mmCIF file of C-alpha atoms and ligand atoms in Angstrom:
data_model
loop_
_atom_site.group_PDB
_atom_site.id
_atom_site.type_symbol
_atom_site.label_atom_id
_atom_site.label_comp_id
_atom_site.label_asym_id
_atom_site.label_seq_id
_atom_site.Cartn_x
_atom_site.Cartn_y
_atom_site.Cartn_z
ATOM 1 C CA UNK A 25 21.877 31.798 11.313
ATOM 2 C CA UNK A 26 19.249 32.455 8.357
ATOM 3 C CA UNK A 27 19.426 29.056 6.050
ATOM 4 C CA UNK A 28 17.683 28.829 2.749
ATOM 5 C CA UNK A 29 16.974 24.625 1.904
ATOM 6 C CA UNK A 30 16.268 23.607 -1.700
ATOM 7 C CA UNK A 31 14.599 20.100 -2.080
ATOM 8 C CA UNK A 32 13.889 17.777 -3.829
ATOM 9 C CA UNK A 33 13.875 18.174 -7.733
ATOM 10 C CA UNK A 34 11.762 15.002 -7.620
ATOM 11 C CA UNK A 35 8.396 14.209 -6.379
ATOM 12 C CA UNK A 36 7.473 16.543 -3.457
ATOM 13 C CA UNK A 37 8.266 16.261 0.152
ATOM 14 C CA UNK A 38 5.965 13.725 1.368
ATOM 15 C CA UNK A 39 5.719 11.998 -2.104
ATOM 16 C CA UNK A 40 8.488 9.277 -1.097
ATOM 17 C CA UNK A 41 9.792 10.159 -4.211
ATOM 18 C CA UNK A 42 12.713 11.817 -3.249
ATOM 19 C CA UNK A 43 13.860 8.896 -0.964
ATOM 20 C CA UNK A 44 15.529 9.303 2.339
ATOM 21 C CA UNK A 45 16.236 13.061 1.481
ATOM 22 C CA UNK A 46 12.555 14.146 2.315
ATOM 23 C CA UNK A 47 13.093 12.347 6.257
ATOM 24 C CA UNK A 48 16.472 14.099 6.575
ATOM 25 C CA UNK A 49 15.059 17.537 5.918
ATOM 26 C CA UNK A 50 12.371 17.565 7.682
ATOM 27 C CA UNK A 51 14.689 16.343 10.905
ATOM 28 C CA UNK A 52 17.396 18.886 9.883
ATOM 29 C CA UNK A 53 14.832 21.264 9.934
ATOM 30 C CA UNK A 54 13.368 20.408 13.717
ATOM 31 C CA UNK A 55 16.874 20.214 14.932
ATOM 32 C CA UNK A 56 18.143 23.609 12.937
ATOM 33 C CA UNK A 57 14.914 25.431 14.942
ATOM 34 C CA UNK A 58 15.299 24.190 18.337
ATOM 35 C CA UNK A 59 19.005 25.287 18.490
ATOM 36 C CA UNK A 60 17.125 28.759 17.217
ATOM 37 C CA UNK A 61 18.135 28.974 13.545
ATOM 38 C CA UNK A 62 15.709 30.801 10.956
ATOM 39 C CA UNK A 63 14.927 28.417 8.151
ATOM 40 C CA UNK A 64 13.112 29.182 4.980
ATOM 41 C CA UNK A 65 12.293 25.525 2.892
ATOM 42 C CA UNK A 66 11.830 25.678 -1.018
ATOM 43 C CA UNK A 67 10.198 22.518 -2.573
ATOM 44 C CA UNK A 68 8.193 21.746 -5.001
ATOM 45 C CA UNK A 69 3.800 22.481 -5.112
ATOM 46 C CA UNK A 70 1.936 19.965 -2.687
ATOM 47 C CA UNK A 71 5.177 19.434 -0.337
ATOM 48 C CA UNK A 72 3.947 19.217 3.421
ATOM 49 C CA UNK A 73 6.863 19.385 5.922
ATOM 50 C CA UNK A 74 6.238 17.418 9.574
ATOM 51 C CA UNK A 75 3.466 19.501 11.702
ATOM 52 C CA UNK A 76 6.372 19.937 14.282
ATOM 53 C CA UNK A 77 7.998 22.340 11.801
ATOM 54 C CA UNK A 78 5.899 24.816 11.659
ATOM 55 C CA UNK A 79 8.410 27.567 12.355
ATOM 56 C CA UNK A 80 9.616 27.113 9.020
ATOM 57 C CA UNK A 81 8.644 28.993 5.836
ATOM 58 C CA UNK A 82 7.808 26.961 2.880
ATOM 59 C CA UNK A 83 7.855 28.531 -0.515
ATOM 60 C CA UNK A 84 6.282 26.471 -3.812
ATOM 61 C CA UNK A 85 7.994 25.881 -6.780
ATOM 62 C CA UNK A 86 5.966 24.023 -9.394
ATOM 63 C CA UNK A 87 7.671 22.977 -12.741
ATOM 64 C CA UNK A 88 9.092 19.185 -14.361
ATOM 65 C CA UNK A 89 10.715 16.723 -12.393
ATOM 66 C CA UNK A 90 14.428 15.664 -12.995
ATOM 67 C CA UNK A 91 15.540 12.728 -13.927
ATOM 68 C CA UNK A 92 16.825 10.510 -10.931
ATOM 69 C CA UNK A 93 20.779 9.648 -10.873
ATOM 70 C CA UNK A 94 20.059 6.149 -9.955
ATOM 71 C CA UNK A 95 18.336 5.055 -13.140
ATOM 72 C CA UNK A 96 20.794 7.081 -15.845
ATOM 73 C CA UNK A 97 23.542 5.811 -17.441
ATOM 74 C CA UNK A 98 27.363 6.453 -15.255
ATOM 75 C CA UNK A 99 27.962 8.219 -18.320
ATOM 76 C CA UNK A 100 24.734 10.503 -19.249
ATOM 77 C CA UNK A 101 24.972 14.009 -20.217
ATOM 78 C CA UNK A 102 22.848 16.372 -17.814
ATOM 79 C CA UNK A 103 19.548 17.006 -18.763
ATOM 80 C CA UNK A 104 17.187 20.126 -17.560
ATOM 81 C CA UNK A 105 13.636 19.905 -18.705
ATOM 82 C CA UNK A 106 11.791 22.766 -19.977
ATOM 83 C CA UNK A 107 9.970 24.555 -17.263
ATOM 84 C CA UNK A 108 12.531 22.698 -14.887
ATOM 85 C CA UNK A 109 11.530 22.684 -11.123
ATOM 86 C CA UNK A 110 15.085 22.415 -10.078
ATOM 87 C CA UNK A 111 16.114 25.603 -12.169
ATOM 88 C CA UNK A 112 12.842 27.305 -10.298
ATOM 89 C CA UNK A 113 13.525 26.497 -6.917
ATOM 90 C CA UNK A 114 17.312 27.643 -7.572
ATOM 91 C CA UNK A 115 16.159 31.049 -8.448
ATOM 92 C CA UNK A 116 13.442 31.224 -5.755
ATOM 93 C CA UNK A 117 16.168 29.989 -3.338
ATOM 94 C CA UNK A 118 18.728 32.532 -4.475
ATOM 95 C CA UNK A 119 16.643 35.305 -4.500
ATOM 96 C CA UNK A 120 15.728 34.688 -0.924
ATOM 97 C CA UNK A 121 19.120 33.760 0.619
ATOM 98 C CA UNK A 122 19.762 37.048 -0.720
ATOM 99 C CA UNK A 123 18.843 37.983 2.705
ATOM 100 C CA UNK A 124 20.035 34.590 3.975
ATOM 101 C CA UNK A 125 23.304 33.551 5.114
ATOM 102 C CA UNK A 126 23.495 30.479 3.212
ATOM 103 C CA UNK A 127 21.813 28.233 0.639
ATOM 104 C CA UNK A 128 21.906 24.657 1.276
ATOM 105 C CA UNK A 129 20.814 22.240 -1.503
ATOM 106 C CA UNK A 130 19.937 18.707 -0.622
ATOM 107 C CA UNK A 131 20.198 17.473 -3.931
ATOM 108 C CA UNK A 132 22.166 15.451 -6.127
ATOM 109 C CA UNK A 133 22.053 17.706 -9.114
ATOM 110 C CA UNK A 134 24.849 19.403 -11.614
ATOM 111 C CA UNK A 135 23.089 22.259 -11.971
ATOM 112 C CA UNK A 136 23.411 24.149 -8.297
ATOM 113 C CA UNK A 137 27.041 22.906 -7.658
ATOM 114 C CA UNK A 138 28.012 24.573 -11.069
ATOM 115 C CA UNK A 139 26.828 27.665 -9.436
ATOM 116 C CA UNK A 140 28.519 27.898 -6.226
ATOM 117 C CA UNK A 141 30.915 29.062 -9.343
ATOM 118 C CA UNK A 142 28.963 31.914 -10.182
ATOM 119 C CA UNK A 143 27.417 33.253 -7.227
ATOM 120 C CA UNK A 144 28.542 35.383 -4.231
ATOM 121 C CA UNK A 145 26.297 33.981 -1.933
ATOM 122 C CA UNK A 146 27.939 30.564 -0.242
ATOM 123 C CA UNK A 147 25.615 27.577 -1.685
ATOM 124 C CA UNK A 148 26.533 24.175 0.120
ATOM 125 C CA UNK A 149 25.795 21.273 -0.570
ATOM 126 C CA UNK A 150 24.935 17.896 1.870
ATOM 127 C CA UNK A 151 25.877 15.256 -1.282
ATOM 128 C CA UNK A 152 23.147 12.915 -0.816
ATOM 129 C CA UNK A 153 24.352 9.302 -2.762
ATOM 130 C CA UNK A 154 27.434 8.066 -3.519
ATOM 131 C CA UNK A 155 29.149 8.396 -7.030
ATOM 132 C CA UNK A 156 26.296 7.578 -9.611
ATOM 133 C CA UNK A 157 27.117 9.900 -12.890
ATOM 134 C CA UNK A 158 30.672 10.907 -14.484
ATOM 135 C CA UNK A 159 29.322 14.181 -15.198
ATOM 136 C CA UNK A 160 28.348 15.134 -11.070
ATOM 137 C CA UNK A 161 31.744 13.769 -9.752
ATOM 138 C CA UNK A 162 33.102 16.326 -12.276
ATOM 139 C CA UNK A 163 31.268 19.176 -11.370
ATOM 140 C CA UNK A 164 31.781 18.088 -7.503
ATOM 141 C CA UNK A 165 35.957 17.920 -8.176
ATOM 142 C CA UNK A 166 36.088 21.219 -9.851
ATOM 143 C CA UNK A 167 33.769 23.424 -6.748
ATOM 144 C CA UNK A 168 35.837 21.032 -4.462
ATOM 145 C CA UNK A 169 39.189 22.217 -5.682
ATOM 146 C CA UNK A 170 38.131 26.552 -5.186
ATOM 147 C CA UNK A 171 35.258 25.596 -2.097
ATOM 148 C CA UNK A 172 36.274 22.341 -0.503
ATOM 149 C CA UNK A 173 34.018 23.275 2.781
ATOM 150 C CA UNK A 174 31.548 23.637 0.887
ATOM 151 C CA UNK A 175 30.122 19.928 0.678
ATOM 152 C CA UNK A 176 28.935 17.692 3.225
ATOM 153 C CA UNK A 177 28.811 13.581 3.045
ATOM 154 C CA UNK A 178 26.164 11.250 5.548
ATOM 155 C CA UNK A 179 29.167 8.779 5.711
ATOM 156 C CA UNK A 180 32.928 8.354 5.644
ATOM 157 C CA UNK A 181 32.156 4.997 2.976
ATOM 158 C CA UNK A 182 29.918 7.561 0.715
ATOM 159 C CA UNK A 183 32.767 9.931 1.006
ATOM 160 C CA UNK A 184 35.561 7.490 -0.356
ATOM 161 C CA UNK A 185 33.217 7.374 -3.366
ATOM 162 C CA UNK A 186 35.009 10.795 -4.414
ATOM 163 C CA UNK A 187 38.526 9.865 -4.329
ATOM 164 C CA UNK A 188 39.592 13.682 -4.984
ATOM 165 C CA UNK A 189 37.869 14.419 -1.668
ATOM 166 C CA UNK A 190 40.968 14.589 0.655
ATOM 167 C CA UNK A 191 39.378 15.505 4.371
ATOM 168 C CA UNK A 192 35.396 15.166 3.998
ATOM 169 C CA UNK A 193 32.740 17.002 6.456
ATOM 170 C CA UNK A 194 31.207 13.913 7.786
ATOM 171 C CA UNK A 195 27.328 14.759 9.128
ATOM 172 C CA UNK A 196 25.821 11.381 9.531
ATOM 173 C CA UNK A 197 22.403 12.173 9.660
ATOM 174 C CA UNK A 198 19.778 13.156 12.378
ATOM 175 C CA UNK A 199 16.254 11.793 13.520
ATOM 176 C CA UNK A 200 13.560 13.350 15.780
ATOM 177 C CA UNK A 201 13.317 10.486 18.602
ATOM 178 C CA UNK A 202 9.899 12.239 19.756
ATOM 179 C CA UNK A 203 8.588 10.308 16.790
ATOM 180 C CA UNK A 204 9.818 6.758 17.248
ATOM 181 C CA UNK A 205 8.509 4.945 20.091
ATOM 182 C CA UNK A 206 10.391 1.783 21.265
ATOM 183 C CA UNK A 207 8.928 -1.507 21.540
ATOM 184 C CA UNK A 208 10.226 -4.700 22.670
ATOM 185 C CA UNK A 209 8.727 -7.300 20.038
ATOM 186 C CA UNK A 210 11.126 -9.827 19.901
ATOM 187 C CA UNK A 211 8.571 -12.631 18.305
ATOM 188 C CA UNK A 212 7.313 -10.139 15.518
ATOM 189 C CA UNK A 213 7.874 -11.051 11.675
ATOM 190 C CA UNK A 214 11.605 -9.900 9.887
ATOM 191 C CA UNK A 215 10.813 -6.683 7.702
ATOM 192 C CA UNK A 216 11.921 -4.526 4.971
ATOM 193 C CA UNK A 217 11.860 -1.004 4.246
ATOM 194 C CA UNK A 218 12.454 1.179 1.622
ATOM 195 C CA UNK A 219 12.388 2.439 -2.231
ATOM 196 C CA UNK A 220 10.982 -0.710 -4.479
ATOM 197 C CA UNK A 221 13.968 -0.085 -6.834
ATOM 198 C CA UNK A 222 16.926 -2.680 -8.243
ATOM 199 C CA UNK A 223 19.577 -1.086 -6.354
ATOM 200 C CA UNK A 224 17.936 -1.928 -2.584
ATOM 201 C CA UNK A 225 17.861 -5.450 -3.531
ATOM 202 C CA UNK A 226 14.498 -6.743 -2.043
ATOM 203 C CA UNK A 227 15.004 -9.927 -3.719
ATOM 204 C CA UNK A 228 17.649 -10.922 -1.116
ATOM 205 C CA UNK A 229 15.577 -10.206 1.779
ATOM 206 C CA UNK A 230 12.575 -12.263 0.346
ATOM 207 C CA UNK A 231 14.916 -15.434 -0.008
ATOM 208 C CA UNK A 232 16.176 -15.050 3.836
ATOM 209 C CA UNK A 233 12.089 -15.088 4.722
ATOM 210 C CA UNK A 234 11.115 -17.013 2.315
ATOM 211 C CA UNK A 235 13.607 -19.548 3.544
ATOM 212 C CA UNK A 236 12.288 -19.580 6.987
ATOM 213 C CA UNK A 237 8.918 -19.701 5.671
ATOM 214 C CA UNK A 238 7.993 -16.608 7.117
ATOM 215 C CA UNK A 239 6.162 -13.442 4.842
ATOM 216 C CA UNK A 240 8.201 -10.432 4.342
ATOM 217 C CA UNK A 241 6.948 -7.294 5.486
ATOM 218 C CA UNK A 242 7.602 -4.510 2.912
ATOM 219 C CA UNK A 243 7.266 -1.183 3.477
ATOM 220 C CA UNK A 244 7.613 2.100 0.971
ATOM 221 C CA UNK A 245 7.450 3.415 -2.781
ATOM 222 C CA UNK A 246 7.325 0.829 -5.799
ATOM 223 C CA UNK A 247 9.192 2.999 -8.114
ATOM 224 C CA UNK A 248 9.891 0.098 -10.190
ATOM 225 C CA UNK A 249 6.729 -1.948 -10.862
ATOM 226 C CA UNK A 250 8.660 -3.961 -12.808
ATOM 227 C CA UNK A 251 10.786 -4.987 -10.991
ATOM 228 C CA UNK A 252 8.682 -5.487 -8.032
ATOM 229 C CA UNK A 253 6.620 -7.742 -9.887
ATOM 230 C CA UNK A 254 9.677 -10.120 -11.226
ATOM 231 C CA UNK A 255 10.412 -10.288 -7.590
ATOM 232 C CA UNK A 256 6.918 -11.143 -6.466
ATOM 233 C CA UNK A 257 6.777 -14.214 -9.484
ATOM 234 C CA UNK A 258 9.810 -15.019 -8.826
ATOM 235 C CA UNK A 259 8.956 -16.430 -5.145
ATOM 236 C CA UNK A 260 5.622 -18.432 -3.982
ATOM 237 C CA UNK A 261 2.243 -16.780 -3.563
ATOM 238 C CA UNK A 262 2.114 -14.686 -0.865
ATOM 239 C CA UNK A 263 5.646 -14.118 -0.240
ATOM 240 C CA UNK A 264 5.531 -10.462 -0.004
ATOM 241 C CA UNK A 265 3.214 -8.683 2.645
ATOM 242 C CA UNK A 266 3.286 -5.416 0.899
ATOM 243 C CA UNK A 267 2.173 -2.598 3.290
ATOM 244 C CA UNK A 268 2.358 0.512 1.029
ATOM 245 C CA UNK A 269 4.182 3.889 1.720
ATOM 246 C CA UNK A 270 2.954 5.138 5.191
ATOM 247 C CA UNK A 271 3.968 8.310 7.207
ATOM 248 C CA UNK A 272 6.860 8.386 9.722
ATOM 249 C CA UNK A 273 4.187 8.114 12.632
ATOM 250 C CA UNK A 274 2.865 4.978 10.769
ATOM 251 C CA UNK A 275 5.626 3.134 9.776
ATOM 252 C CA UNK A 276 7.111 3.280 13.316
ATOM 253 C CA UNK A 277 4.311 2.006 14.887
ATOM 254 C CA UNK A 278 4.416 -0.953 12.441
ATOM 255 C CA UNK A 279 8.041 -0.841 12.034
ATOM 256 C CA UNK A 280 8.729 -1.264 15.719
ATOM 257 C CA UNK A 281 6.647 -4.562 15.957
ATOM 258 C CA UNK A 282 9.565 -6.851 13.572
ATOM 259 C CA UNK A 283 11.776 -9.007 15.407
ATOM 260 C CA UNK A 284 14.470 -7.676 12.726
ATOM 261 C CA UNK A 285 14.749 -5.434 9.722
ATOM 262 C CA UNK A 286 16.940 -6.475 6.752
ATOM 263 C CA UNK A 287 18.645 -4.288 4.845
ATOM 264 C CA UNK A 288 20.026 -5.447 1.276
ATOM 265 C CA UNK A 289 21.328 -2.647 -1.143
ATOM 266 C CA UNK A 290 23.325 -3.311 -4.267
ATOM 267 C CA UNK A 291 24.905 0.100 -4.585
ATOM 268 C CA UNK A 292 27.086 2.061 -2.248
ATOM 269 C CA UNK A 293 24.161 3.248 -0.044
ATOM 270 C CA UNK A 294 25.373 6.905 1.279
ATOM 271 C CA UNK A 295 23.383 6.735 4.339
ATOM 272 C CA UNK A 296 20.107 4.374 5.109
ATOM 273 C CA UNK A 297 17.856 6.406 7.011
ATOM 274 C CA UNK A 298 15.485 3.232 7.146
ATOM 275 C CA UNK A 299 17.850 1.362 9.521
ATOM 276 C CA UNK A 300 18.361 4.309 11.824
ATOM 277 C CA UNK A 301 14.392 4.390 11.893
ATOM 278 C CA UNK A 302 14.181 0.449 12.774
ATOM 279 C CA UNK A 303 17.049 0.898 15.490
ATOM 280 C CA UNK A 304 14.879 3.882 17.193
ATOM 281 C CA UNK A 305 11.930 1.714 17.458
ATOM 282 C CA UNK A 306 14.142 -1.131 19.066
ATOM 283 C CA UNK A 307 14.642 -3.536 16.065
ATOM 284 C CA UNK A 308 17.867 -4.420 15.335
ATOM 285 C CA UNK A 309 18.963 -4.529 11.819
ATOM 286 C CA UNK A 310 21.097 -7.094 9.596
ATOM 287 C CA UNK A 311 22.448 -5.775 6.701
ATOM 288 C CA UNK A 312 25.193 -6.213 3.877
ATOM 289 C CA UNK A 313 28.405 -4.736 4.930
ATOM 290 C CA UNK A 314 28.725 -1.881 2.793
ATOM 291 C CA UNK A 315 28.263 1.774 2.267
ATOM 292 C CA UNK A 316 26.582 3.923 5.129
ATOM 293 C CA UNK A 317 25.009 0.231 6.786
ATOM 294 C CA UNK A 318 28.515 -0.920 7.597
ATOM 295 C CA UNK A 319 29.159 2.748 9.560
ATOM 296 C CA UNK A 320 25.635 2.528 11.325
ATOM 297 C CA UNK A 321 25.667 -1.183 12.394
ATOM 298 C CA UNK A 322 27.609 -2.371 15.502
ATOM 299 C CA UNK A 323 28.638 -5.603 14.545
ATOM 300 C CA UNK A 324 26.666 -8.161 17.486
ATOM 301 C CA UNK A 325 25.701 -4.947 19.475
ATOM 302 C CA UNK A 326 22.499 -3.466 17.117
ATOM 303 C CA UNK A 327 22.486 -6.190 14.197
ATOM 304 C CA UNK A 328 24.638 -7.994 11.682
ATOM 305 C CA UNK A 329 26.639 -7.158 9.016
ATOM 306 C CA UNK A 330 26.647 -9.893 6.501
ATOM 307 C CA UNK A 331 29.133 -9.802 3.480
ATOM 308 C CA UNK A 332 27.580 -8.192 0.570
ATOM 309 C CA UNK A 333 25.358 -10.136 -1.624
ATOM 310 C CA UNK A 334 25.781 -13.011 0.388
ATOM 311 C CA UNK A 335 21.938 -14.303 1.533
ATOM 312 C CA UNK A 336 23.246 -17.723 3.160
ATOM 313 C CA UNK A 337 25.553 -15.606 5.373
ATOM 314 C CA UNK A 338 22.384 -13.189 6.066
ATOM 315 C CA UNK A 339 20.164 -15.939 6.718
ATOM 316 C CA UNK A 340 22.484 -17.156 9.544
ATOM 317 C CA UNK A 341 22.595 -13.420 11.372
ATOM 318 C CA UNK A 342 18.597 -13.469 11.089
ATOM 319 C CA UNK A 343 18.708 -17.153 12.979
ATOM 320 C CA UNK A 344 20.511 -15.494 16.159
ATOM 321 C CA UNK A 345 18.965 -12.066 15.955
ATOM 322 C CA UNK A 346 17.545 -12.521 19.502
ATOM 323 C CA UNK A 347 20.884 -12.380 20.466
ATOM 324 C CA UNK A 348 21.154 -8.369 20.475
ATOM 325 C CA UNK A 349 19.389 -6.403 23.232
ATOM 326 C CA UNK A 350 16.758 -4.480 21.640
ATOM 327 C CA UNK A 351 17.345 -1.476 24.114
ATOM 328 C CA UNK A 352 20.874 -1.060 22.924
ATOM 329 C CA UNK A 353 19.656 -0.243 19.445
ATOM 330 C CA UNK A 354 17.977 2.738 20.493
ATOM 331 C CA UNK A 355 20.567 4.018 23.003
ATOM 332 C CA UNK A 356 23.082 3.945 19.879
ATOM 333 C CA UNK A 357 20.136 6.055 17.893
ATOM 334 C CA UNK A 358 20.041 8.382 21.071
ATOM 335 C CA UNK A 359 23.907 9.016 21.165
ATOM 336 C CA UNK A 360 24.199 8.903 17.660
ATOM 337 C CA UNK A 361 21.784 10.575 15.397
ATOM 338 C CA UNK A 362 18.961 12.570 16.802
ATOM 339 C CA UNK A 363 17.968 15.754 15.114
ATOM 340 C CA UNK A 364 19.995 17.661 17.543
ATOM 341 C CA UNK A 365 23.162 16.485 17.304
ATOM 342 C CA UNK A 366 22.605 16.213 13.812
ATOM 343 C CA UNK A 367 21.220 19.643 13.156
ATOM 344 C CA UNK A 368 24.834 20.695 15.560
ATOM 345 C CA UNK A 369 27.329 18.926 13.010
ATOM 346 C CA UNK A 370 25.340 20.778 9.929
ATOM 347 C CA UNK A 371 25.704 24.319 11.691
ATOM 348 C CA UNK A 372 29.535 23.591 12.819
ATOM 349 C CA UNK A 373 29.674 23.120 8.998
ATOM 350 C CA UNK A 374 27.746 25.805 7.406
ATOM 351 C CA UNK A 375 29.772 28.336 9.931
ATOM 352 C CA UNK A 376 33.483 27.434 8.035
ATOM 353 C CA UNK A 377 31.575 27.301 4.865
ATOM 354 C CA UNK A 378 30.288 31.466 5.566
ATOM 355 C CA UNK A 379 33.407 32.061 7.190
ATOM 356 C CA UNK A 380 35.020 31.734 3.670
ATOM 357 C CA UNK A 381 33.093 33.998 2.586
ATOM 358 C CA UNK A 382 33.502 36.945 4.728
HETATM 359 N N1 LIG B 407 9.788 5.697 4.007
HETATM 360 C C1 LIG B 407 8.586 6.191 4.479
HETATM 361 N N2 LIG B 407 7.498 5.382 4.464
HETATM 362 C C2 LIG B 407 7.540 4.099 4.023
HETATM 363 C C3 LIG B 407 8.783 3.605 3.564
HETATM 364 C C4 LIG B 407 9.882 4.427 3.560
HETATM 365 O O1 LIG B 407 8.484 7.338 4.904
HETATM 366 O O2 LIG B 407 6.509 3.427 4.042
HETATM 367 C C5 LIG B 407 10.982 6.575 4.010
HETATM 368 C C6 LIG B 407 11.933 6.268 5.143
HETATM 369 O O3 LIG B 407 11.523 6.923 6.306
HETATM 370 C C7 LIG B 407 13.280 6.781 4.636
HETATM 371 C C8 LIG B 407 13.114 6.771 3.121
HETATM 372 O O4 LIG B 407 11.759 6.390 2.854
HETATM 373 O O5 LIG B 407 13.532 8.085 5.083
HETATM 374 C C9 LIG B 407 14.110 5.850 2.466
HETATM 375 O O6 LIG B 407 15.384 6.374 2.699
HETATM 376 P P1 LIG B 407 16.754 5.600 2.597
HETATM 377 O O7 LIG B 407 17.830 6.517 3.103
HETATM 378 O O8 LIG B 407 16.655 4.283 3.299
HETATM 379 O O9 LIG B 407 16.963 5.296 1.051
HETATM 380 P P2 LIG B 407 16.854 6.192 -0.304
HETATM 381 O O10 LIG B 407 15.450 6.029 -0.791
HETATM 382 O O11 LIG B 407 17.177 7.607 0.048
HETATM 383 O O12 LIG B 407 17.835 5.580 -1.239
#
């Protein structure tokens, strides 16, 4: 199969501005060429892709930033900059899946679902969060109703977000295990990972440590600095260990030496690629029970789910987190969610999605 990938409207792959979407390309990518798929990438100017993807084409698209879903309004109009990077790497993308037998867009945008409308080439989408602007659910009901194989959810509780969405393609999401090496660290300090943005919650996780009078490790992109720093005052001195936004092959290696990762988001997380990450390196995970965590999680067998919001209740998982066998959390990642099986679910996909087509 020849598959043309647009991403991310925001940031550029390897910025950590795009969130979890730049991790899941890149390992949708490795998995799409080992099982011997052609793959052409368009992203934005500066984007690297892993070094194990070189087989992969990258074109440039340089232009303005959209604005991300998560910090507009339910109700906010669209809005397309001038010079728009999104609209460029739609018509660099088209123009080369002219050749192609698909487009797939990883991004959670109105403009390229409104035109899988208008286009004869079959442009899928792999929805990316879970129901965060009036004006996308519309767009997504009204494709849905003339292309419903065209779109693709990480999880079955993302999914239910779209209640018009009667039987949804169900991915999960994939992970190259070459790059996550296990370790068994079962005295190492409780960490976090993940955008520095209201809706992942880091204040929760900093009670639970704080509680045990242990420093939080924190890893990834402040996109809030205000936020961060209410957070940070809102705790004693020292509180926080922040350790920055490192590569995949550095976070692991740091990653993999917590006793336990906790994972706190306020919204209806679609996915969590950062828990999948901590289970591959051994560390089991406690997180609310919501959204894409509550699919991931086995309950006592790779972590804790918690009820949502509740810290108390997530303080009391982290006390018995010795419990769970670290080498069950990465057997789960193994069966579960490498880039193969992952990159195998996406192509099962994309073939009814041509198929219409023909
Ligand atoms: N991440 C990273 N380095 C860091 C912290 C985070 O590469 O220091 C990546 C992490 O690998 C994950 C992404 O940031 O892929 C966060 O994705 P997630 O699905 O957890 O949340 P999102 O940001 O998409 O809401």
């Amino acid at each position: 199969m020849r598959i043309v990938l647009i991403s991310t409207p925001i940031g550029f792959l390897g910025s950590g501005k795009g969130g979890g979407v730049e991790l899941t390309l890149n390992s949708l990518v490795s998995g799409l060429i080992s099982l011997g798929h052609s793959v052409e990438v368009v992203a934005p100017k500066n984007s690297k892709l892993h070094e194990s993807n070189v087989k992969a084409k990258l074109h440039f698209v340089e232009g303005e930033d959209q604005i991300s879903w998560q910090h507009q309004d339910f109700n906010s109009p669209v809005s397309i900059p001038d010079n728009s990077l999104l609209a460029g790497m739609l018509e660099k993308g088209l123009d080369i899946a002219k050749h192609a037998d698909v487009l797939l867009n990883l991004s959670y945008d109105w403009l390229p679902i409104w035109m899988t409308l208008n286009f004869e080439i079959p442009i899928a989408h792999i929805i990316s969060m879970g129901s965060e602007s009036s004006v996308i659910n519309n767009i997504i009901s009204k494709v849905y109703a003339i292309h419903p194989n065209n779109f693709a959810f990480h999880s079955k509780m993302q999914a239910n977000d779209y209640p018009f969405i009667k039987e949804p393609t169900i991915i999960g999401n994939g992970f190259n295990l070459d790059n996550y090496i296990f370790q068994d660290s079962v005295k190492g300090p409780l960490g976090w990972v993940g955008r520095v943005a209201p809706e992942k919650g880091l204040e929760d996780a900093v009670y639970v440590a704080n509680e045990l009078g242990e420093k939080l490790k924190v890893w990834g992109f402040i996109e809030d600095e205000e936020y961060a720093s209410k957070i940070e005052k809102s705790f004693p001195l020292g509180a926080i260990d922040w350790m920055g936004y490192l590569s995949t092959d550095e976070l692991q290696k740091e990653l993999g030496k917590c006793r336990g990762l906790l994972n706190t988001p306020k919204w209806n997380e679609a996915y969590g690629n950062v828990i999948v990450e901590a289970l591959a390196c051994g560390v089991p995970v406690i997180a609310y029970k919501r959204g894409g965590p509550s699919e991931i999680i086995q309950h006592g067998q790779t972590g804790y789910l918690a009820d949502p919001d509740d810290k108390k209740n997530m303080l009391f998982y982290v006390e018995i987190i010795e419990k769970i066998k670290r080498q069950k959390c990465r057997e789960w990642v193994e069966k579960n969610a490498s880039a193969d099986i992952f990159a195998n679910k996406v192509v099962n996909w994309l073939n009814k999605v041509i198929k219409e087509y023909k």
